[in-house]
XYZ file of N, CA and C in Angstrom:
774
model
N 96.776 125.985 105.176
C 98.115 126.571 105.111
C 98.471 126.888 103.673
N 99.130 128.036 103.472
C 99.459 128.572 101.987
C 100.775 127.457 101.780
N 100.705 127.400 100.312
C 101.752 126.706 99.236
C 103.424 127.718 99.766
N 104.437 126.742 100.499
C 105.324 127.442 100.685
C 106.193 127.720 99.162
N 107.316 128.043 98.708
C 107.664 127.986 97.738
C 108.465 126.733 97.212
N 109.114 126.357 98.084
C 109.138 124.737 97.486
C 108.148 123.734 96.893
N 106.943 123.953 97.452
C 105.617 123.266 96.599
C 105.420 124.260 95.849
N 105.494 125.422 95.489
C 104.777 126.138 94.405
C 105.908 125.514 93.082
N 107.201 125.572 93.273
C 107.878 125.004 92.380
C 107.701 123.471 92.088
N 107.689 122.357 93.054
C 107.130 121.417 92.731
C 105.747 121.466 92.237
N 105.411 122.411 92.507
C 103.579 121.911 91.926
C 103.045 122.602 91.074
N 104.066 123.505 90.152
C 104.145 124.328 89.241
C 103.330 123.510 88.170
N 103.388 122.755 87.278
C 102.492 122.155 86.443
C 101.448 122.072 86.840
N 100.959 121.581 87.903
C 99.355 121.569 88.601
C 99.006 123.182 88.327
N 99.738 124.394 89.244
C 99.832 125.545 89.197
C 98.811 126.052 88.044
N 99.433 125.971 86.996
C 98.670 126.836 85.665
C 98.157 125.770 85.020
N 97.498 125.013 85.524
C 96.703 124.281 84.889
C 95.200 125.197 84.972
N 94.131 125.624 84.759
C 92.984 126.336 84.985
C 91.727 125.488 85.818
N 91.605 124.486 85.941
C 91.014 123.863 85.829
C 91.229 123.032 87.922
N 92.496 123.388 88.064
C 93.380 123.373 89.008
C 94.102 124.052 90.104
N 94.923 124.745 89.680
C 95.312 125.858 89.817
C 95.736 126.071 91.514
N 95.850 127.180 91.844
C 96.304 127.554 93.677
C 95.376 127.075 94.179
N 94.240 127.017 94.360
C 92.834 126.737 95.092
C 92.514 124.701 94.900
N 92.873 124.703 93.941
C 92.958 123.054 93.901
C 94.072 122.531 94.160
N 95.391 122.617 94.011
C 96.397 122.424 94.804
C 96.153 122.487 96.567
N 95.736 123.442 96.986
C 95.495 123.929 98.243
C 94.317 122.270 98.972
N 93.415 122.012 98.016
C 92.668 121.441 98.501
C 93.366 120.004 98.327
N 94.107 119.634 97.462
C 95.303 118.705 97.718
C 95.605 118.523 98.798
N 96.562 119.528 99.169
C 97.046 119.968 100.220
C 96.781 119.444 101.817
N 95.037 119.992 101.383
C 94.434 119.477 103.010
C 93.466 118.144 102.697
N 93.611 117.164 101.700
C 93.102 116.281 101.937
C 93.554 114.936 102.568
N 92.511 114.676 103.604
C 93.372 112.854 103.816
C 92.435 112.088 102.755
N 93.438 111.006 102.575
C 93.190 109.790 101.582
C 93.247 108.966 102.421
N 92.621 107.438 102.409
C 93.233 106.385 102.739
C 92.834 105.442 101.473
N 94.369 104.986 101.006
C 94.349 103.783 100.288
C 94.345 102.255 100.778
N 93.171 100.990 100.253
C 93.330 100.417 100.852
C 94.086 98.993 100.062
N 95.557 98.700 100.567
C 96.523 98.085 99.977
C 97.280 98.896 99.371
N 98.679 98.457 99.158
C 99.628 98.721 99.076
C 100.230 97.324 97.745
N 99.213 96.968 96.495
C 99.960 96.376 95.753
C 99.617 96.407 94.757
N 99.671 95.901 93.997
C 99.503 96.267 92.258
C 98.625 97.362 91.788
N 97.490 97.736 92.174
C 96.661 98.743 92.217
C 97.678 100.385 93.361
N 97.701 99.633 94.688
C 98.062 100.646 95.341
C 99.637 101.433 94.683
N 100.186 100.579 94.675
C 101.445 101.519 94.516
C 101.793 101.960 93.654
N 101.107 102.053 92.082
C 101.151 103.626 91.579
C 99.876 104.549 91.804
N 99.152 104.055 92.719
C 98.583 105.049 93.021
C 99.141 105.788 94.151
N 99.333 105.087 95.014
C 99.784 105.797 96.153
C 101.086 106.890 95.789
N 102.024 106.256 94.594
C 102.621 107.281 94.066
C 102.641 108.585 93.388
N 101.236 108.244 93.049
C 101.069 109.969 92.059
C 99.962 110.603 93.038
N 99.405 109.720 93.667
C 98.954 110.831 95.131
C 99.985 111.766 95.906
N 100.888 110.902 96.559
C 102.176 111.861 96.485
C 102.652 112.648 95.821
N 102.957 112.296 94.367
C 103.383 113.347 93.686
C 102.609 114.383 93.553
N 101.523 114.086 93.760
C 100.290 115.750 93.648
C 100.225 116.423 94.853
N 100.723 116.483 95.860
C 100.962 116.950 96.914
C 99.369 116.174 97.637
N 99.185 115.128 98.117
C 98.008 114.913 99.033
C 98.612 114.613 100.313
N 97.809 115.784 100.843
C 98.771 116.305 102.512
C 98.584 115.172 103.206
N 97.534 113.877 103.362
C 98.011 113.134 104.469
C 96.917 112.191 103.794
N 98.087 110.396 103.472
C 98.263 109.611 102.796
C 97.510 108.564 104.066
N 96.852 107.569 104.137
C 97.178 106.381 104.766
C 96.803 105.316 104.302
N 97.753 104.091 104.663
C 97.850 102.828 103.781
C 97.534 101.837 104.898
N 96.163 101.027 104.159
C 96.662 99.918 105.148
C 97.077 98.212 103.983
N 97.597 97.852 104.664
C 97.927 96.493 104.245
C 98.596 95.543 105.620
N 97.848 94.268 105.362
C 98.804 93.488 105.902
C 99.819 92.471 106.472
N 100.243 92.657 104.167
C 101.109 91.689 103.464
C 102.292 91.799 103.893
N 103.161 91.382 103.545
C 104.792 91.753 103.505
C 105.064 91.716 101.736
N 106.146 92.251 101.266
C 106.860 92.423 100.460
C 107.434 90.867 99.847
N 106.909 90.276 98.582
C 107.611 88.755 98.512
C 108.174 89.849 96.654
N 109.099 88.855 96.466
C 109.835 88.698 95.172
C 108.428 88.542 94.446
N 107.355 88.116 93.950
C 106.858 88.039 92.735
C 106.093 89.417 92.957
N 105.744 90.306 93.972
C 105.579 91.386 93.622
C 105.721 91.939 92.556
N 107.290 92.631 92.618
C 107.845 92.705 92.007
C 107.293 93.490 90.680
N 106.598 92.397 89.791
C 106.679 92.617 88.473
C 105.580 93.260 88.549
N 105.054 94.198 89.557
C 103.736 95.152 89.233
C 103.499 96.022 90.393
N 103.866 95.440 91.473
C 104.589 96.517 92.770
C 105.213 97.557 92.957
N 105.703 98.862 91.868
C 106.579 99.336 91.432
C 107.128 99.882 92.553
N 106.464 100.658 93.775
C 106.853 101.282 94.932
C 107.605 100.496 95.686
N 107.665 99.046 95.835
C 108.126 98.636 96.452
C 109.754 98.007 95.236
N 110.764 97.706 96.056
C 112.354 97.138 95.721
C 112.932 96.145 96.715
N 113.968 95.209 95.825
C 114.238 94.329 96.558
C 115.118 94.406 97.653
N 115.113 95.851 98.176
C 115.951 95.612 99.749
C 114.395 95.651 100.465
N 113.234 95.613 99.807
C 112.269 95.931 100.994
C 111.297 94.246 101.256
N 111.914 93.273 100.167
C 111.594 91.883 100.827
C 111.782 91.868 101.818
N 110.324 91.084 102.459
C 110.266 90.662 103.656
C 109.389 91.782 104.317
N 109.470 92.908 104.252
C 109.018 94.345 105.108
C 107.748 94.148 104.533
N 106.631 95.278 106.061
C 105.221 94.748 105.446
C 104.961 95.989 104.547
N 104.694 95.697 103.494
C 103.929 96.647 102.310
C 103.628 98.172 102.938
N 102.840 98.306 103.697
C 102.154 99.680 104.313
C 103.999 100.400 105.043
N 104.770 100.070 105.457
C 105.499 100.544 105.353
C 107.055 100.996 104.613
N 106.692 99.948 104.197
C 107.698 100.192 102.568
C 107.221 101.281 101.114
N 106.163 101.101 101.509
C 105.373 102.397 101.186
C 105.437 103.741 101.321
N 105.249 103.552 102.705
C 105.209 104.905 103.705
C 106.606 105.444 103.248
N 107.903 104.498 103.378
C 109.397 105.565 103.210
C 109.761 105.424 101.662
N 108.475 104.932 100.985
C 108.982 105.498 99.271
C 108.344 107.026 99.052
N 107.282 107.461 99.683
C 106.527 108.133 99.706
C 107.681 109.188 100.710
N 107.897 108.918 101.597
C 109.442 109.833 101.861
C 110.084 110.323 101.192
N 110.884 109.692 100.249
C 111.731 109.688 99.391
C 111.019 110.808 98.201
N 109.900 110.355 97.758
C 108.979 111.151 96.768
C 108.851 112.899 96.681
N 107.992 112.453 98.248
C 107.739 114.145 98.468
C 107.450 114.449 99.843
N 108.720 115.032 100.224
C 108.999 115.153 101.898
C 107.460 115.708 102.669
N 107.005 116.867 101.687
C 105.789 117.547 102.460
C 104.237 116.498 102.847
N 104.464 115.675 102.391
C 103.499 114.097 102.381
C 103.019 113.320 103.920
N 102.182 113.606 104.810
C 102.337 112.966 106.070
C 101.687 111.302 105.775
N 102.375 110.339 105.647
C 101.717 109.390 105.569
C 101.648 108.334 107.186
N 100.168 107.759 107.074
C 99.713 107.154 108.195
C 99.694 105.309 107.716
N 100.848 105.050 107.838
C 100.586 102.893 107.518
C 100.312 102.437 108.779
N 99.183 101.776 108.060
C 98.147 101.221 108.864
C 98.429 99.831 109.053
N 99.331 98.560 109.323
C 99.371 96.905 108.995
C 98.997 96.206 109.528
N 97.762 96.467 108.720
C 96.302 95.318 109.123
C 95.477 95.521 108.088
N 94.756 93.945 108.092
C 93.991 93.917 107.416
C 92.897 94.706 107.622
N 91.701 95.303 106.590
C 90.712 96.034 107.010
C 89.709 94.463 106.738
N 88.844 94.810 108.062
C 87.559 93.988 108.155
C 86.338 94.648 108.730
N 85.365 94.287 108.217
C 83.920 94.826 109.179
C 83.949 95.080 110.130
N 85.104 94.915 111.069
C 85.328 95.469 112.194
C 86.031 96.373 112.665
N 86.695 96.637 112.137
C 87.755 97.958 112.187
C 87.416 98.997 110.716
N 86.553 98.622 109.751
C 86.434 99.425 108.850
C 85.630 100.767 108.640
N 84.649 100.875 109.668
C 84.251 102.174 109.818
C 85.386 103.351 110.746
N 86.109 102.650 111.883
C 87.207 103.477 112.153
C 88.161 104.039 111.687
N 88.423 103.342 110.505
C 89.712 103.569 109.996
C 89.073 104.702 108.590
N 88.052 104.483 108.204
C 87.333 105.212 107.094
C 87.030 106.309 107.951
N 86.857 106.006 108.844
C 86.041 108.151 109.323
C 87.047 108.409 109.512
N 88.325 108.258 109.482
C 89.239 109.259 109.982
C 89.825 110.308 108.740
N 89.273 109.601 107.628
C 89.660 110.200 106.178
C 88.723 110.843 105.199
N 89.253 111.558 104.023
C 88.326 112.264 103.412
C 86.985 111.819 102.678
N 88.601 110.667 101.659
C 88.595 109.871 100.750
C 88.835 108.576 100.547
N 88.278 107.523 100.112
C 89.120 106.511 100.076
C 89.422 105.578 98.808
N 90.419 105.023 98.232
C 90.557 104.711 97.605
C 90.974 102.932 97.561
N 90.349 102.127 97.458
C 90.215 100.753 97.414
C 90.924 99.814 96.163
N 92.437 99.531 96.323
C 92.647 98.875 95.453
C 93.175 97.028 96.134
N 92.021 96.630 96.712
C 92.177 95.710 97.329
C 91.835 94.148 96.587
N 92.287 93.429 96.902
C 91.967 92.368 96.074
C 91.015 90.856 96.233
N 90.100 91.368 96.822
C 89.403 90.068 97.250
C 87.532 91.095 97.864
N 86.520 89.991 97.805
C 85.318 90.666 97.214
C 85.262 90.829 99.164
N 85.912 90.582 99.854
C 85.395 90.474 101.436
C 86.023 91.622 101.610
N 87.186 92.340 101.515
C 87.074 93.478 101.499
C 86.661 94.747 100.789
N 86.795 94.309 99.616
C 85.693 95.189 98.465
C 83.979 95.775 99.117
N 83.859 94.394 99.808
C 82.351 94.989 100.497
C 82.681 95.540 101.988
N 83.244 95.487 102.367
C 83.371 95.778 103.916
C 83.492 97.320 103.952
N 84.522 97.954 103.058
C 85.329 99.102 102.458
C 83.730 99.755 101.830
N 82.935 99.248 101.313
C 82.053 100.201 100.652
C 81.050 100.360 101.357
N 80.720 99.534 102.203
C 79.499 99.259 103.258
C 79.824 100.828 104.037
N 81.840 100.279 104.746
C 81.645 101.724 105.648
C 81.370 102.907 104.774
N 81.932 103.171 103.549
C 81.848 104.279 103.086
C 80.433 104.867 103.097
N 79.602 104.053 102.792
C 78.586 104.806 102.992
C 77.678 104.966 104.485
N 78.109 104.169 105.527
C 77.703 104.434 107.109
C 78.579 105.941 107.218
N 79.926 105.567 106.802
C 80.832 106.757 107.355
C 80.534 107.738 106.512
N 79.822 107.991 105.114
C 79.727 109.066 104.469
C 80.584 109.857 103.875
N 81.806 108.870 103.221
C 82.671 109.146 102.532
C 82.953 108.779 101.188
N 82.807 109.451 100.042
C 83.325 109.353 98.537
C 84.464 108.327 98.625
N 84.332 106.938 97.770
C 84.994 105.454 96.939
C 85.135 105.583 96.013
N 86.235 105.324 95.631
C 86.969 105.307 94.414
C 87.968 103.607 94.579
N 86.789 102.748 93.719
C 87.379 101.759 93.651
C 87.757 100.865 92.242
N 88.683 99.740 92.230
C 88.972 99.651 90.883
C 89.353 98.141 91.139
N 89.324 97.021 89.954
C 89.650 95.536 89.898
C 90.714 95.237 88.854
N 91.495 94.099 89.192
C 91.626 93.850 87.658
C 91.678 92.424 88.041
N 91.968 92.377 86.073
C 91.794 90.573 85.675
C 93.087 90.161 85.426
N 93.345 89.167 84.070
C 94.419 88.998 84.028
C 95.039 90.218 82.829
N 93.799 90.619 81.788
C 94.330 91.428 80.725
C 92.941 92.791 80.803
N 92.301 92.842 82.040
C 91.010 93.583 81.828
C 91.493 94.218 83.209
N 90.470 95.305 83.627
C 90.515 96.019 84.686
C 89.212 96.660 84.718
N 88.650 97.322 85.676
C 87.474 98.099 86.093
C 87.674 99.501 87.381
N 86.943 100.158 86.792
C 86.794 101.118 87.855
C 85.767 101.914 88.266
N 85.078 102.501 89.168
C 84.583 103.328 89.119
C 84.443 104.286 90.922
N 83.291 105.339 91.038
C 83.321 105.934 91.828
C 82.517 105.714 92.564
N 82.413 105.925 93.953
C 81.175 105.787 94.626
C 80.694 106.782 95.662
N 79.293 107.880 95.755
C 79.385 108.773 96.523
C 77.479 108.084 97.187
N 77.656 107.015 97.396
C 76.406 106.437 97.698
C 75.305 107.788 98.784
N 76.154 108.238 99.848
C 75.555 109.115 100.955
C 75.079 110.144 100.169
N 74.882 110.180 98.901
C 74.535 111.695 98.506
C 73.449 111.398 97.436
N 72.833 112.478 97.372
C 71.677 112.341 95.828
C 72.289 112.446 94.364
N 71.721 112.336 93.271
C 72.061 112.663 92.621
C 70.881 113.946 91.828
N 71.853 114.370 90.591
C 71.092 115.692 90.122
C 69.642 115.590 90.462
N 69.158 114.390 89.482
C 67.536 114.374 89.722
C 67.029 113.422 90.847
N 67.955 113.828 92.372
C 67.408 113.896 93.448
C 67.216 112.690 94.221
N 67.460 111.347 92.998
C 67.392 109.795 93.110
C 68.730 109.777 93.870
N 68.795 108.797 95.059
C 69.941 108.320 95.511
C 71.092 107.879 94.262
N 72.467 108.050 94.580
C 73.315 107.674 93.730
C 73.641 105.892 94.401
N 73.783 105.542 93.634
C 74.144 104.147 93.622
C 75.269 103.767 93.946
N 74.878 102.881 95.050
C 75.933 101.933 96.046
C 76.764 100.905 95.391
N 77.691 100.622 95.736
C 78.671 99.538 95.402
C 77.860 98.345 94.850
N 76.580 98.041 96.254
C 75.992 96.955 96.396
C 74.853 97.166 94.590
N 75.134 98.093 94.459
C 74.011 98.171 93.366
C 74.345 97.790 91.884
N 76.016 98.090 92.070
C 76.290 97.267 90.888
C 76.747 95.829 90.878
N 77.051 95.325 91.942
C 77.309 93.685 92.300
C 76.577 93.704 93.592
N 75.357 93.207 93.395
C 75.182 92.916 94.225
C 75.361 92.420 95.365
N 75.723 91.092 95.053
C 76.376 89.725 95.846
C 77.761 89.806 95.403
N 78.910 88.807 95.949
C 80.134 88.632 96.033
C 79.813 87.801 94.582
N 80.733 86.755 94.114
C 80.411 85.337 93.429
C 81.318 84.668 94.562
N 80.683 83.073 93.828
C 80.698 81.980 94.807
C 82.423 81.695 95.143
N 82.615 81.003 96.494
C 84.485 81.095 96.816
C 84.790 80.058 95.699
N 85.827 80.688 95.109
C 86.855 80.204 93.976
C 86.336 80.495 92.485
N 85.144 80.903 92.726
C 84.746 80.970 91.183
C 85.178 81.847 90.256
N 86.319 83.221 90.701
C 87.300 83.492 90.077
C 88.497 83.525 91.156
N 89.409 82.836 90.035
C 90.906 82.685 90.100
C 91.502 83.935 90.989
N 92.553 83.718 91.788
C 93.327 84.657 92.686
C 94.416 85.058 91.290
N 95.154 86.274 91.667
C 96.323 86.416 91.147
C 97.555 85.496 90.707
N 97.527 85.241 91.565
C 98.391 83.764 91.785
C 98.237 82.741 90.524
N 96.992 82.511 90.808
C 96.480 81.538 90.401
C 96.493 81.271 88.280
N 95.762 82.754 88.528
C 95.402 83.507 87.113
C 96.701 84.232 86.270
N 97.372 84.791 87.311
C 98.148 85.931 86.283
C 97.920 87.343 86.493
N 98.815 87.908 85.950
C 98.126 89.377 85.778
C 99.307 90.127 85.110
N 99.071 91.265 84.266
C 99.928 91.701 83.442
C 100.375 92.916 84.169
N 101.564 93.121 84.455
C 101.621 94.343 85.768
C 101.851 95.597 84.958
N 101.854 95.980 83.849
C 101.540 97.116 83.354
C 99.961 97.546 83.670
N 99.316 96.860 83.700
C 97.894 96.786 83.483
C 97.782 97.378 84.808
N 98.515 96.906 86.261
C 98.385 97.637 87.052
C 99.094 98.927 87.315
N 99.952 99.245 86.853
C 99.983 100.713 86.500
C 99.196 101.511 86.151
N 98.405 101.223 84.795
C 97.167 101.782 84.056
C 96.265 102.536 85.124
N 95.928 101.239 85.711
C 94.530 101.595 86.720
C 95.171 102.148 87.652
N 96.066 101.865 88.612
C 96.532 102.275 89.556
C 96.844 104.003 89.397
N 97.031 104.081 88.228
C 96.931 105.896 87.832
C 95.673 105.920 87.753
N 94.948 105.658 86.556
C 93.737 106.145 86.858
C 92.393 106.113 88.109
N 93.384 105.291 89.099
C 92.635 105.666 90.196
C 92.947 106.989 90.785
N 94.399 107.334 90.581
C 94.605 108.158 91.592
C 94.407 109.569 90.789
N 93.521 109.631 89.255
C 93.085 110.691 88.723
C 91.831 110.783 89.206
N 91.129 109.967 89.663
C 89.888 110.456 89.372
C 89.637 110.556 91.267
N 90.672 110.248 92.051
C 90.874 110.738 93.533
C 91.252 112.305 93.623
N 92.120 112.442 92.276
C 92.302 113.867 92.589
C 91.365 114.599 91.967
N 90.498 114.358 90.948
C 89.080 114.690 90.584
C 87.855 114.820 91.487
N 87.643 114.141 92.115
C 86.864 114.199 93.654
C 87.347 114.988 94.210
N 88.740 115.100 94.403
C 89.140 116.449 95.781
C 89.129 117.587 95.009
N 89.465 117.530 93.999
C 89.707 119.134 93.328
C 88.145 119.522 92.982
N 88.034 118.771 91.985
C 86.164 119.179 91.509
C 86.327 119.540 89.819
N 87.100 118.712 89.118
C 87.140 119.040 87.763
C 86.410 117.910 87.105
N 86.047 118.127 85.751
C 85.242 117.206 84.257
C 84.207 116.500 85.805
N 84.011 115.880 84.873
C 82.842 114.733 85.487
C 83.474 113.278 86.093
N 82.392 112.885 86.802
C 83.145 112.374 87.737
C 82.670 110.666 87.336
N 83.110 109.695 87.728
C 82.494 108.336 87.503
C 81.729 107.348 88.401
N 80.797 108.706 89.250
C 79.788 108.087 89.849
C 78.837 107.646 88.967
N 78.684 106.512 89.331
C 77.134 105.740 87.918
C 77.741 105.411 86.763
N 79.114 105.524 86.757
C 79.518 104.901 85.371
C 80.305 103.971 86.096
N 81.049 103.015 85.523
C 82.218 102.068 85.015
C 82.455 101.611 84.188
N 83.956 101.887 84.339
C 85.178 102.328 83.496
C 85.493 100.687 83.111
N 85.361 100.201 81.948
C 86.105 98.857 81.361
C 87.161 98.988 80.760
N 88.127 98.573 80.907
C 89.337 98.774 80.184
C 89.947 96.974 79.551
N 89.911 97.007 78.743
C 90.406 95.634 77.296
C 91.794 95.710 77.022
N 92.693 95.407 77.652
C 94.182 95.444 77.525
C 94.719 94.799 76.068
N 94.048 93.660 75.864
C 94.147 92.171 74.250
C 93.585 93.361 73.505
N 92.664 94.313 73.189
C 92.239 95.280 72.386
C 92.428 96.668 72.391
N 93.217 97.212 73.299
C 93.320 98.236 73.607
C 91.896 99.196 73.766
N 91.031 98.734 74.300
C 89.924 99.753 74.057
C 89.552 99.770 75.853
N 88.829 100.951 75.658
C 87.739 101.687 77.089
C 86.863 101.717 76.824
N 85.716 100.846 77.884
C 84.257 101.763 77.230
C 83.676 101.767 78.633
N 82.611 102.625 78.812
C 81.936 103.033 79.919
C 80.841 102.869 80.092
N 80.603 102.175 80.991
C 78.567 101.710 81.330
C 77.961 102.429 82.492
N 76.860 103.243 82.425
C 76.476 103.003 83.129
C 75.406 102.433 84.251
N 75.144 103.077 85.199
C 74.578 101.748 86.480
C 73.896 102.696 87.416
N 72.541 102.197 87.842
C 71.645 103.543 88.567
C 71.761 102.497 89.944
N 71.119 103.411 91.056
C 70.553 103.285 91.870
C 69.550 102.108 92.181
N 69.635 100.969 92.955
C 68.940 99.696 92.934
C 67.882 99.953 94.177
N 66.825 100.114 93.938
C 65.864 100.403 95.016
C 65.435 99.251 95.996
N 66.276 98.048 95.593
C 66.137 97.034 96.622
C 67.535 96.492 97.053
N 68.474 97.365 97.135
C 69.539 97.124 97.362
C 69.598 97.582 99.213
N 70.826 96.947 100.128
C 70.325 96.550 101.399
C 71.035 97.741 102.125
N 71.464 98.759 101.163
C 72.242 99.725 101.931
C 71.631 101.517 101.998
N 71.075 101.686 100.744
C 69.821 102.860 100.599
C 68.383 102.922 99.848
N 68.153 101.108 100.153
C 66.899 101.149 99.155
C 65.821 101.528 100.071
N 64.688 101.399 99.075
C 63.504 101.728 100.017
C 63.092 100.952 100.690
N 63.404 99.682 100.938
C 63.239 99.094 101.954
C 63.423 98.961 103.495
N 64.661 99.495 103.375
C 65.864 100.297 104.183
C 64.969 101.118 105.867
């Protein structure tokens, strides 16, 4: 469907960007996303997905809204204590940008419902917080054959990167699976929960945008992308640096063993 003129005026900055432009807007337009969570990671992402016009949003979570949110939750406010996340979401994302169809999902994603809920979308974007869904979420992506865009943080650090495991890369070598850069989970408790640890909720802003740049980088098709790299980010130093990470030929999801 063409850009009516209310999005051409809202999406006027995207507009004359070159790089962007009517044809990448458009593909905005018709992409589904699904983000998975709705909290410190998700909700500025889920916000500037909206704001870029991404025609159909879905969230799953399935937390409720507590007061210590709050200090890194930005989408969510305190008339929405108590309400579960995926839909307190859904009517900020109302509020945002009417042309937005969003789908809240409130439930947890598990190995069992996670290839359903992933094929129904383009893209997905994983800002979840615990390594049992981190793997469940990347496993389907690559059964379901869908581009990950996932990201962590610490208490003053964060990580990110991309994942298009179902596909080759230039020189023809499989691109590398989730499983290829962590292999294994680490052992239960051997890092600290949020709770537990802390976390600086600017920090989730940071990432929580730069997830939802390099989501709209995948759908549009601009610079390079951060498959095979990850993104470190040093909050105590202000610095970024980028590693990257190949293809593990004994890894349990496209090695040659396989």
């Amino acid at each position: 469907m063409p850009l009516t003129s209310d999005e051409i005026d809202r999406y006027a900055r995207h507009l004359v960007l070159r790089d962007v432009g009517g044809p990448g807007q458009l593909k905005l337009k018709a992409a589904r996303v699904l983000v998975i969570g709705a909290g410190g990671l998700g909700a500025p992402l889920i916000q500037y997905l909206a704001a870029a016009g991404i025609g159909t949003i879905g969230i799953v979570d399935d937390d409720a809204v507590s007061l210590s949110n709050l200090q890194r939750q930005v989408i969510h406010s305190v008339p929405d204590l108590g309400r579960p996340k995926a839909e307190s979401a859904a009517e900020a994302v109302g509020r945002l940008n009417p042309h937005v169809t969003v789908e809240p999902h409130v439930t947890r994603l598990t190995p069992d419902n996670a290839r359903d809920l992933i094929g129904r979308y383009d893209i997905v974007a994983d800002g979840s917080d615990n390594f049992d869904t981190r793997y469940a979420v990347s496993d389907a992506c690559f059964f379901e054959r869908k581009p990950l865009v996932t990201a962590a943080l610490g208490q003053f650090d964060g990580s990110l990167t991309t994942i298009r495991a179902h596909e080759n890369g230039p020189d023809g070598r499989p691109n590398p699976t989730y499983r290829c850069l962590f292999p294994s989970p680490p052992p239960p408790g051997a890092i600290p929960t949020c709770a537990e640890a802390g976390v600086l909720g600017a920090l989730a802003g940071v990432m929580g945008s730069l997830m939802a740049m390099e989501v709209i980088r995948e759908i549009v098709g601009f610079g390079e992308s951060l498959v095979g790299r990850l993104l470190m980010v040093d909050a105590r130093a202000m610095r970024f640096d980028t590693v990257r990470y190949e293809w593990d030929e004994g890894n349990p999801l496209s090695g040659s063993g396989v």
